[in-house]
Amino acid sequence: MPETREYDVIIVGAGPAGLTAALYAGRSMLRAIVLERGIPGGELLNTEIVEDYPGFEHIKGWELAQKFDNHAKKFGAEFAQETVVTLEKQDDGYFIATCDSGVTFRAPTAIITSGGTPIKLGVPGELEYAGKGVSYCAICDGHFFRDQVIAVIGGGDAAVEEADFLTRYASKVILVHRRDELRASKILQKRLKENPKAEIIWNKVVEQIDADAQGLVNNIVLRDVITHQTSNLEAQGVFIFVGFRPNTGIISGHVDHDEMGYLKTDMNMETSIRGLFAAGDVRAQLTRQVTTAAGDATTAAIAVEKYLTSMRSGAQVPEIIGTGGYSA
Ligand code: NAP
């Protein structure tokens, strides 16, 4: 018989948002369980250096992740390495998180901080040569391409920042962007443009990724979006950073989201499902930073505490929240 474990709040994901939610839930003396399929840290583990988290002028992503993790545990957060398959609200108002191990977790509230998954280009060779030259994680795979040529696809913060990072390994990094203007923040653009090992190819998209007889990437076919002409770019590594898709697939039932699938919340981080809160990269918002993830999660955890107090005191939990919180 699969076991069901009871908590005050289920936190799905252990990136900066999940770990911050756990910290605040712990400080509020809530019984919180953090469910994470990998190791705690989320996108911080894919970030070489963090320079924009206040108080840390320059810190390695994994080091900041470790600090978040230790801090959350200090306040009593409980963690389980589990892959959540579904998060469902039952008729009794409780959420059930069902994991692929068969274990289920039950709580009156949940905070989803499950982040996103890299978007794929969807071109021939991409999935076939994943791990054989195609990568979505510079910090994980960059060192495999020492003194080789790396192509980075995308023009946002992730692509530009990781292209710069990859120059420490590669003989040359070529950023391929589909427009003639980068989306990335100006400071990241400046750093890349000043890097002598980096080059930018404009107005081109990837049409196909080719490999040698051993199945290792050796060429990318590019198409010019203006002239429609194709050309070859010899490269041994292709790092793809063309955005993220929010990980919301575990939620059963309809939940309001924007056109990209990011969860809409009110100012208390509550979604359209009562008792279900969202924080971090999975939430619809202007930007996705470690600071905003931590901020969202702080609000979500405090709102959870107020929601539970309200519920347990018998007071009706307001239908429309976001106008100044709950009365206890
Ligand atoms: P993003 O900002 O959505 O950028 C995606 C990039 O990929 C865009 O330049 C887009 O081109 C391009 N693209 C999309 N589909 C493509 C396709 N099929 N073929 C070729 N190019 C394609 O995503 P992101 O860079 O992953 O960043 C996600 C969020 O995390 C952002 O809010 C970002 O600010 C944040 N972030 C911040 C940092 C930092 O501050 N250090 C680092 C990483 C991420 P177009 O520009 O033409 O649309």
Tab-separated table of N, CA and C and ligand atoms in Angstrom, residues 52 121 153-159 161 177-179 183 188 241-244 287-289, ligand 1:
chain	number	residue	atom	x	y	z
A	52	ASP	N	24.336	39.306	-9.526
A	52	ASP	CA	23.230	40.237	-9.318
A	52	ASP	C	22.308	39.805	-8.193
A	121	LEU	N	14.965	23.369	-30.419
A	121	LEU	CA	14.863	24.002	-31.741
A	121	LEU	C	13.937	23.218	-32.652
A	153	ILE	N	23.268	28.998	-29.771
A	153	ILE	CA	22.072	29.447	-30.492
A	153	ILE	C	21.171	30.230	-29.536
A	154	GLY	N	20.750	31.433	-29.976
A	154	GLY	CA	19.857	32.265	-29.159
A	154	GLY	C	20.413	33.664	-29.019
A	155	GLY	N	19.573	34.560	-28.534
A	155	GLY	CA	20.025	35.949	-28.381
A	155	GLY	C	19.575	36.570	-27.070
A	156	GLY	N	19.090	35.734	-26.146
A	156	GLY	CA	18.642	36.229	-24.843
A	156	GLY	C	19.767	36.210	-23.811
A	157	ASP	N	19.421	36.501	-22.574
A	157	ASP	CA	20.427	36.536	-21.502
A	157	ASP	C	21.183	35.224	-21.381
A	158	ALA	N	20.443	34.127	-21.453
A	158	ALA	CA	21.088	32.824	-21.256
A	158	ALA	C	22.119	32.574	-22.352
A	159	ALA	N	21.735	32.775	-23.606
A	159	ALA	CA	22.650	32.502	-24.719
A	159	ALA	C	23.899	33.378	-24.634
A	161	GLU	N	25.154	35.112	-22.040
A	161	GLU	CA	25.968	34.854	-20.849
A	161	GLU	C	26.743	33.545	-20.994
A	177	HIS	N	22.296	34.139	-34.016
A	177	HIS	CA	21.018	34.735	-33.609
A	177	HIS	C	20.136	34.958	-34.833
A	178	ARG	N	18.842	34.803	-34.621
A	178	ARG	CA	17.913	34.863	-35.763
A	178	ARG	C	17.532	36.276	-36.180
A	179	ARG	N	17.948	37.262	-35.395
A	179	ARG	CA	17.642	38.661	-35.746
A	179	ARG	C	18.946	39.444	-35.827
A	183	ARG	N	18.412	40.219	-27.657
A	183	ARG	CA	17.416	40.472	-26.624
A	183	ARG	C	18.088	40.643	-25.248
A	188	LEU	N	25.464	42.255	-20.525
A	188	LEU	CA	25.909	40.936	-21.017
A	188	LEU	C	26.362	41.041	-22.467
A	241	PHE	N	20.181	27.809	-26.370
A	241	PHE	CA	19.536	28.584	-25.299
A	241	PHE	C	18.470	29.467	-25.937
A	242	VAL	N	17.354	28.864	-26.273
A	242	VAL	CA	16.298	29.633	-26.951
A	242	VAL	C	15.053	29.763	-26.062
A	243	GLY	N	15.292	29.773	-24.762
A	243	GLY	CA	14.201	30.024	-23.830
A	243	GLY	C	13.769	28.782	-23.079
A	244	PHE	N	12.860	29.027	-22.165
A	244	PHE	CA	12.360	27.969	-21.284
A	244	PHE	C	10.856	27.821	-21.427
A	287	THR	N	10.174	39.518	-15.411
A	287	THR	CA	11.528	38.976	-15.518
A	287	THR	C	11.688	37.761	-14.615
A	288	ARG	N	12.695	36.978	-14.879
A	288	ARG	CA	12.928	35.779	-14.074
A	288	ARG	C	14.361	35.790	-13.578
A	289	GLN	N	14.522	36.196	-12.363
A	289	GLN	CA	15.835	36.322	-11.748
A	289	GLN	C	15.830	35.571	-10.417
B	1	NAP	P1	14.673	34.439	-23.674
B	1	NAP	O1	14.967	35.709	-22.978
B	1	NAP	O2	13.257	34.082	-23.961
B	1	NAP	O3	15.509	34.432	-25.033
B	1	NAP	C1	15.356	33.393	-25.976
B	1	NAP	C2	16.224	33.732	-27.174
B	1	NAP	O4	16.181	32.640	-28.081
B	1	NAP	C3	15.742	34.970	-27.920
B	1	NAP	O5	16.834	35.734	-28.343
B	1	NAP	C4	14.988	34.364	-29.103
B	1	NAP	O6	15.075	35.160	-30.267
B	1	NAP	C5	15.764	33.095	-29.366
B	1	NAP	N1	14.945	32.047	-29.974
B	1	NAP	C6	13.743	31.596	-29.553
B	1	NAP	N2	13.332	30.575	-30.345
B	1	NAP	C7	14.281	30.415	-31.289
B	1	NAP	C8	14.422	29.529	-32.384
B	1	NAP	N3	13.513	28.597	-32.683
B	1	NAP	N4	15.536	29.647	-33.148
B	1	NAP	C9	16.475	30.562	-32.867
B	1	NAP	N5	16.405	31.422	-31.819
B	1	NAP	C10	15.316	31.345	-31.059
B	1	NAP	O7	15.235	33.164	-22.862
B	1	NAP	P2	16.527	33.000	-21.934
B	1	NAP	O8	17.712	33.660	-22.512
B	1	NAP	O9	16.579	31.545	-21.633
B	1	NAP	O10	16.127	33.728	-20.598
B	1	NAP	C11	14.942	33.360	-19.882
B	1	NAP	C12	14.772	34.305	-18.697
B	1	NAP	O11	15.827	34.075	-17.735
B	1	NAP	C13	14.850	35.769	-19.104
B	1	NAP	O12	13.913	36.506	-18.351
B	1	NAP	C14	16.247	36.152	-18.723
B	1	NAP	O13	16.369	37.537	-18.424
B	1	NAP	C15	16.546	35.277	-17.508
B	1	NAP	N6	17.992	35.018	-17.411
B	1	NAP	C16	18.772	35.954	-16.836
B	1	NAP	C17	20.139	35.766	-16.757
B	1	NAP	C18	20.989	36.824	-16.121
B	1	NAP	O14	20.449	37.885	-15.804
B	1	NAP	N7	22.260	36.617	-15.910
B	1	NAP	C19	20.726	34.609	-17.297
B	1	NAP	C20	19.902	33.677	-17.924
B	1	NAP	C21	18.523	33.892	-17.989
B	1	NAP	P3	14.303	36.568	-30.381
B	1	NAP	O15	15.087	37.535	-29.545
B	1	NAP	O16	14.328	36.842	-31.826
B	1	NAP	O17	12.912	36.319	-29.851
